[in-house]
Coordinates of C-alpha atoms in Angstrom, one line a residue:
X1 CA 10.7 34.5 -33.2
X2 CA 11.2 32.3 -30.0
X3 CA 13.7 34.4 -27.8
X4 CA 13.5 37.9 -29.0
X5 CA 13.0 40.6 -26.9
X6 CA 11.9 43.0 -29.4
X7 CA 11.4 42.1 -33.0
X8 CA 10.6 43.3 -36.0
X9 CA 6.6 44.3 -36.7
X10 CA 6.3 44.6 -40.4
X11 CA 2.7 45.5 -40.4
X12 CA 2.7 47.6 -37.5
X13 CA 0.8 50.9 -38.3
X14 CA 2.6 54.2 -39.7
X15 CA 6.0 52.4 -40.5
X16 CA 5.2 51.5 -44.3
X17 CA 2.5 53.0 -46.8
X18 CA 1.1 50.9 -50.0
X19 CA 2.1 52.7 -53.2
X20 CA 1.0 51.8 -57.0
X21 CA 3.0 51.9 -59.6
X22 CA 4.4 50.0 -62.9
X23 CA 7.0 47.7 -63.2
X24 CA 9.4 47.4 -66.3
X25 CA 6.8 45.9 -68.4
X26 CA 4.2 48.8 -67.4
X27 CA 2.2 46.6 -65.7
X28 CA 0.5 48.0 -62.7
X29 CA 2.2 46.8 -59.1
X30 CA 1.7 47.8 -55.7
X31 CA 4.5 48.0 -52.9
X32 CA 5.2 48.4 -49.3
X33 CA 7.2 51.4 -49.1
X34 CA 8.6 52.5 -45.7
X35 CA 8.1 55.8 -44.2
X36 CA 10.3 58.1 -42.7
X37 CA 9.4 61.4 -40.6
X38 CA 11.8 63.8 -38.9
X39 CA 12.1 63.4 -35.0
X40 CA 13.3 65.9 -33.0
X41 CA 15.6 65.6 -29.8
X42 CA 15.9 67.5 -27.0
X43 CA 17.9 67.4 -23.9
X44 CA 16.1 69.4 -21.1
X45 CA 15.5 72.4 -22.9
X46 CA 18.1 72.4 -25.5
X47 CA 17.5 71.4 -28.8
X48 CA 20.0 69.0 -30.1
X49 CA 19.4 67.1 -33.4
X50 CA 16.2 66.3 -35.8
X51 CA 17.0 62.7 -37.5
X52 CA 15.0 61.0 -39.7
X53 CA 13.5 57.9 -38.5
X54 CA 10.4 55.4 -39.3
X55 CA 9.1 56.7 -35.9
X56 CA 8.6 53.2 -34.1
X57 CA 10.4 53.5 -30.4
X58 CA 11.1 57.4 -29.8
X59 CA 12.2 57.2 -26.5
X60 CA 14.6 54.1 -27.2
X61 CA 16.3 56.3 -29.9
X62 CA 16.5 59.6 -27.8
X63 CA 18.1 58.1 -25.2
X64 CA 20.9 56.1 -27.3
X65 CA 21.4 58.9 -29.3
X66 CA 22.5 61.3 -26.6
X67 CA 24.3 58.3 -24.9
X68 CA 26.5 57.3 -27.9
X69 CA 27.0 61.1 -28.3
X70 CA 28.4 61.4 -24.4
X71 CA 25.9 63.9 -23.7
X72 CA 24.5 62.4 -20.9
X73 CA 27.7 62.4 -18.8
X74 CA 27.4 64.5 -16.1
X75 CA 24.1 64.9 -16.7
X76 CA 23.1 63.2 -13.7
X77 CA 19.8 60.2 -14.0
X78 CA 17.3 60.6 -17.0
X79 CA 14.5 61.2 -14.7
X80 CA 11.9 61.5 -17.5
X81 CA 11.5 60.6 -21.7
X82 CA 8.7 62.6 -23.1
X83 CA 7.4 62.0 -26.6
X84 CA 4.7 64.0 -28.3
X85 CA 3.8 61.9 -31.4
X86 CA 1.9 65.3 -33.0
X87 CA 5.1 67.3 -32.5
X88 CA 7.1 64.5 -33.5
X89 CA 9.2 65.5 -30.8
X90 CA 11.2 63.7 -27.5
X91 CA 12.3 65.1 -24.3
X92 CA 14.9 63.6 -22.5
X93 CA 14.7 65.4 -19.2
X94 CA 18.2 64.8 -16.8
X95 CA 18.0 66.1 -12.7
X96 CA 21.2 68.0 -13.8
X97 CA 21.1 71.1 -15.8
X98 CA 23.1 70.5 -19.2
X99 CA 25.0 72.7 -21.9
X100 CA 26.3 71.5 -24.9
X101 CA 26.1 74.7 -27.4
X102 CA 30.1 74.1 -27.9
X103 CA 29.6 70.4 -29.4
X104 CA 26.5 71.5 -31.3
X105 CA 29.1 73.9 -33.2
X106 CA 31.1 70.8 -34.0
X107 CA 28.8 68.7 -36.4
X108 CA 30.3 65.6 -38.8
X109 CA 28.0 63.9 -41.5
X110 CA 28.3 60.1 -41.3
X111 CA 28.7 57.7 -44.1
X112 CA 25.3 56.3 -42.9
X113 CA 22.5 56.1 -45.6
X114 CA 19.9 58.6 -43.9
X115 CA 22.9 61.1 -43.7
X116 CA 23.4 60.9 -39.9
X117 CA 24.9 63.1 -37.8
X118 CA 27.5 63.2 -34.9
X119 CA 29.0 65.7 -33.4
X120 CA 32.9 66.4 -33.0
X121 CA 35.4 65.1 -30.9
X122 CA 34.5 61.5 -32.3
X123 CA 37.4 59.8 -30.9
X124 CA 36.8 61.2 -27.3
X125 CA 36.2 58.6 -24.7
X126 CA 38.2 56.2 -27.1
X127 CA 41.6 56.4 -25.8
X128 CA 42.5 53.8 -23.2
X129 CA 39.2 51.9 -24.1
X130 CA 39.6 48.3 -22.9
X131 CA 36.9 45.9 -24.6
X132 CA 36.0 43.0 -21.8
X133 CA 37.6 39.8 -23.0
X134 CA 34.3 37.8 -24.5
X135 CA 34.7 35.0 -26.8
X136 CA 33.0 34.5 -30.1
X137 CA 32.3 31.1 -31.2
X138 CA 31.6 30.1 -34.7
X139 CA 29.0 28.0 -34.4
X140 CA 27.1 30.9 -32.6
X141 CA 27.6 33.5 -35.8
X142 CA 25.9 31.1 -38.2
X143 CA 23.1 30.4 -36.0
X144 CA 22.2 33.8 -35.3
X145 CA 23.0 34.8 -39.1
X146 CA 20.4 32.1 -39.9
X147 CA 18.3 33.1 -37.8
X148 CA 17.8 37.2 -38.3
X149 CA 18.4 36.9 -41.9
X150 CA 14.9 34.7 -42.2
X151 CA 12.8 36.5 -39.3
X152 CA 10.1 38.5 -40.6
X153 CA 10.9 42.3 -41.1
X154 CA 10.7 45.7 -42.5
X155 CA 13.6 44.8 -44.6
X156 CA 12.0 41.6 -45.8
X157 CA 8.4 43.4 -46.6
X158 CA 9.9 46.5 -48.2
X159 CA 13.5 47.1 -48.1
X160 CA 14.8 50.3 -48.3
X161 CA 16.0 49.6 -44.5
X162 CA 18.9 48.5 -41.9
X163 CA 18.9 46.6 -39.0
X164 CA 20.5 45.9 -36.2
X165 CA 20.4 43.1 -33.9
X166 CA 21.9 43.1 -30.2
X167 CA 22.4 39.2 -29.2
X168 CA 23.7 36.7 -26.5
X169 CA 25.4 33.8 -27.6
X170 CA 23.7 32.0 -30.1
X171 CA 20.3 33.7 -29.7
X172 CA 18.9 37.6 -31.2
X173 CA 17.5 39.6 -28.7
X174 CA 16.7 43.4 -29.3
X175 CA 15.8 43.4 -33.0
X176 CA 15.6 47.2 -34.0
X177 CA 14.8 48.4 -37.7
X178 CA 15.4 51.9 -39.4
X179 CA 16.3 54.1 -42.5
X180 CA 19.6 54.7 -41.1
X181 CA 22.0 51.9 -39.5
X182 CA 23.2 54.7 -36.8
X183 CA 19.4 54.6 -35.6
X184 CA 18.6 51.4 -35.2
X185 CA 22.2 51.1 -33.2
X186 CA 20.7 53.6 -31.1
X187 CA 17.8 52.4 -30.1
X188 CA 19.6 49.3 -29.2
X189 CA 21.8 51.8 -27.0
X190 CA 19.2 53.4 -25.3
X191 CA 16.6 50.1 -25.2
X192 CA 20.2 49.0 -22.7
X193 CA 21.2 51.6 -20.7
X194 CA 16.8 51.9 -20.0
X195 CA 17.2 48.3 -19.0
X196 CA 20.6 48.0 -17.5
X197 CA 21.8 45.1 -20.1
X198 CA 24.9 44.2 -19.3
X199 CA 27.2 45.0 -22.8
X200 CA 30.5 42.5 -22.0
X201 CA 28.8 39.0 -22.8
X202 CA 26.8 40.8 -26.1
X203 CA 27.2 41.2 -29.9
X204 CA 25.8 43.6 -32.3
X205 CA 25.0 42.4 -35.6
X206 CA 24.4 44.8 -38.1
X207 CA 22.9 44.8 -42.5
X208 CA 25.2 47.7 -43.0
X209 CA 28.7 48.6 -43.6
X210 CA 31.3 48.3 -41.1
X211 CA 32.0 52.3 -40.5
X212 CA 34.1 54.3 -38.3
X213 CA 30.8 55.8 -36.8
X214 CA 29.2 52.4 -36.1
X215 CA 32.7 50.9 -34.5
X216 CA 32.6 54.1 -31.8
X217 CA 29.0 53.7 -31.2
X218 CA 29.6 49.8 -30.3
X219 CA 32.8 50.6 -28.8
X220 CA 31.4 52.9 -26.1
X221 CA 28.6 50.7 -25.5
X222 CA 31.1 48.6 -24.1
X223 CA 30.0 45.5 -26.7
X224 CA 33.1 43.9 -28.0
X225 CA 31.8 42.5 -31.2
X226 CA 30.3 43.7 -34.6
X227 CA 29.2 41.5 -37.3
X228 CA 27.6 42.3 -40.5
X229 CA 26.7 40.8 -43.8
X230 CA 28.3 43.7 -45.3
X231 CA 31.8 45.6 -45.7
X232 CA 34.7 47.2 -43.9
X233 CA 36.0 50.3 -44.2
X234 CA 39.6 51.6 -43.5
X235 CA 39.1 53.5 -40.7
X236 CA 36.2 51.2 -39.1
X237 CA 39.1 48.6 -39.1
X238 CA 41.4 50.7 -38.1
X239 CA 39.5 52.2 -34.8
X240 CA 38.2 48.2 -33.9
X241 CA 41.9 47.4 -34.0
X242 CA 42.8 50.5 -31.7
X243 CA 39.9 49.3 -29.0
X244 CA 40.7 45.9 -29.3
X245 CA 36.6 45.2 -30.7
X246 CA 36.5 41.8 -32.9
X247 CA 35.2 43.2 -36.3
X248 CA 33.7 40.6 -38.8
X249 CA 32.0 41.1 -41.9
X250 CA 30.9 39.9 -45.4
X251 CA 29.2 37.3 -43.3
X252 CA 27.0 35.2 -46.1
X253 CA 26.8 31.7 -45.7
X254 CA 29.3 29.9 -44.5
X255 CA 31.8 32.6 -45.4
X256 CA 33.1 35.7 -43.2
X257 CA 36.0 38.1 -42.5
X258 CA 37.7 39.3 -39.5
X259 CA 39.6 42.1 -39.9
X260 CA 40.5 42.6 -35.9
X261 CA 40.1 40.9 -33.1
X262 CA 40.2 37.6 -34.2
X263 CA 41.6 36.3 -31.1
X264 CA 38.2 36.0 -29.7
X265 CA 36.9 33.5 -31.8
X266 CA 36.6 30.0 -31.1
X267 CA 36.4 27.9 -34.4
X268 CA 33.9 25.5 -33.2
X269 CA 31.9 24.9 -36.0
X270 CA 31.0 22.2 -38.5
X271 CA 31.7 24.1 -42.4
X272 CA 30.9 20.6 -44.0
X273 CA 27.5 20.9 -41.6
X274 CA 26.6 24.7 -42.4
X275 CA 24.9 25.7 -45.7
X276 CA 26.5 27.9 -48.3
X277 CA 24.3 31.0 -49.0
X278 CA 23.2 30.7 -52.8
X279 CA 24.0 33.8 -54.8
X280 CA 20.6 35.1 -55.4
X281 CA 19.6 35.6 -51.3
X282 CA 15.9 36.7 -50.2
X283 CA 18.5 39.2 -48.2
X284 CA 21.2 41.5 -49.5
X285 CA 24.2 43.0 -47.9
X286 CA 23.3 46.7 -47.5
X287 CA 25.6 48.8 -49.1

């Protein structure tokens, strides 16, 4: 796991519990099964969503939540994240007061596996969105799909799980895990703006579909490419093509798709050199 920032910690405490059962033959078997609690956000003193989440890195989901959500414009500096594991509970504290009871009216369920919610006005921000003009080369996506795909992870251990991986070039950096892709792309969100990454020179790969909801999260990120091992759908494709983000997916092997954006890539890469994945991989492509 050379490189990584953040990786995955399969036996980290609370984030899986060991269950008995039977298998199709009734013989007795034990599995990893991965948790999930409800967290609560707040923003100052308004309450603005409970999601459920594995419960590793609170404060890094919090803060990308209300970021990909634009409530922290005009909100002045996040001068303090407060978590209370007890309450299960996180305070994201701003030195401007902030109201958003009219967007909380607004509510859309996403397509996302946990059943995630964002608010409305989904598109806002969008329009006149100009992605910075990063290149993609080949030979970097197969590393990094190499890579992540054999790193050791919740996913791996007990399934039932996306990920997410924010990377430079040919090497993963911020490796975040949870039940619902949306999350883990917020933590990644919030893990940046907490740092002050720099988005233009990054990529987000992704084990889940390719879904309106994760295209605007990446898009106002301001990180011009999404990968994934899974699919597309319409209006993912349709929204990456609107921003100008490169889209790719059903990456397996030595095989992908771009669906927009194409321009960016650079096809640098050696096919005859990379290895086909065989059907039957230790990792699926999340539906």
């Amino acid at each position: 796991m050379t490189g990584f920032i953040i990786a995955p910690d399969p036996g980290r405490a609370r984030l899986t519990r060991r269950v008995t059962g039977v298998d199709q033959t009734g013989a007795e078997v034990e599995q990893n099964v991965v948790e999930e609690r409800p967290l609560t956000i707040y923003l100052n003193a308004q309450e603005i969503v409970t999601a459920m989440t594995i419960g590793d890195y609170p404060e890094y989901l919090a803060l990308g939540f209300l970021r990909n959500q634009g409530m922290l414009e005009g909100a002045g500096a996040v001068t303090r994240i407060d978590y209370d594991a007890e309450l299960d509970v996180v305070v994201v504290r701003t030195d401007r007061a902030t109201d958003h009871e009219e967007k909380l009216k607004k509510k859309t369920r996403t397509s996302g596996c946990a059943v995630g919610t964002v608010f409305g006005d989904m598109m806002e921000g969008l329009e006149g969105l100009s992605l910075p003009k990063a290149e993609m080369r080949t030979s970097w996506l197969y590393a990094l799909a190499a890579q992540i795909n054999t790193t050791p992870s919740l996913y791996l251990s007990a399934g039932a799980i996306h990920g997410t991986v924010l990377c430079h070039r040919d090497q993963p950096l911020v490796y975040m895990e949870d039940v619902g892709r949306h999350n883990a792309v917020d933590k990644i969100s919030g893990w940046m703006l907490q740092e002050g990454a720099r988005a233009d020179d990054k990529m987000l790969y992704t084990t889940g579909r390719l879904t309106s909801e994760m295209v605007i999260k990446c898009a106002h990120m301001g990180i011009p490419v999404l990968a994934s091992r899974s699919g597309f759908t319409a209006w993912g494709v349709e929204i990456a093509q609107q921003v100008g983000l490169t889209l790719i997916g059903r990456l397996r092997g030595k095989r992908f798709q771009c669906l927009a954006g194409a321009e960016r890539i650079i096809w640098d890469a050696d096919l005859d050199a990379i290895k086909d994945e065989p059907k039957r991989s230790g990792r699926k492509g999340s539906a």
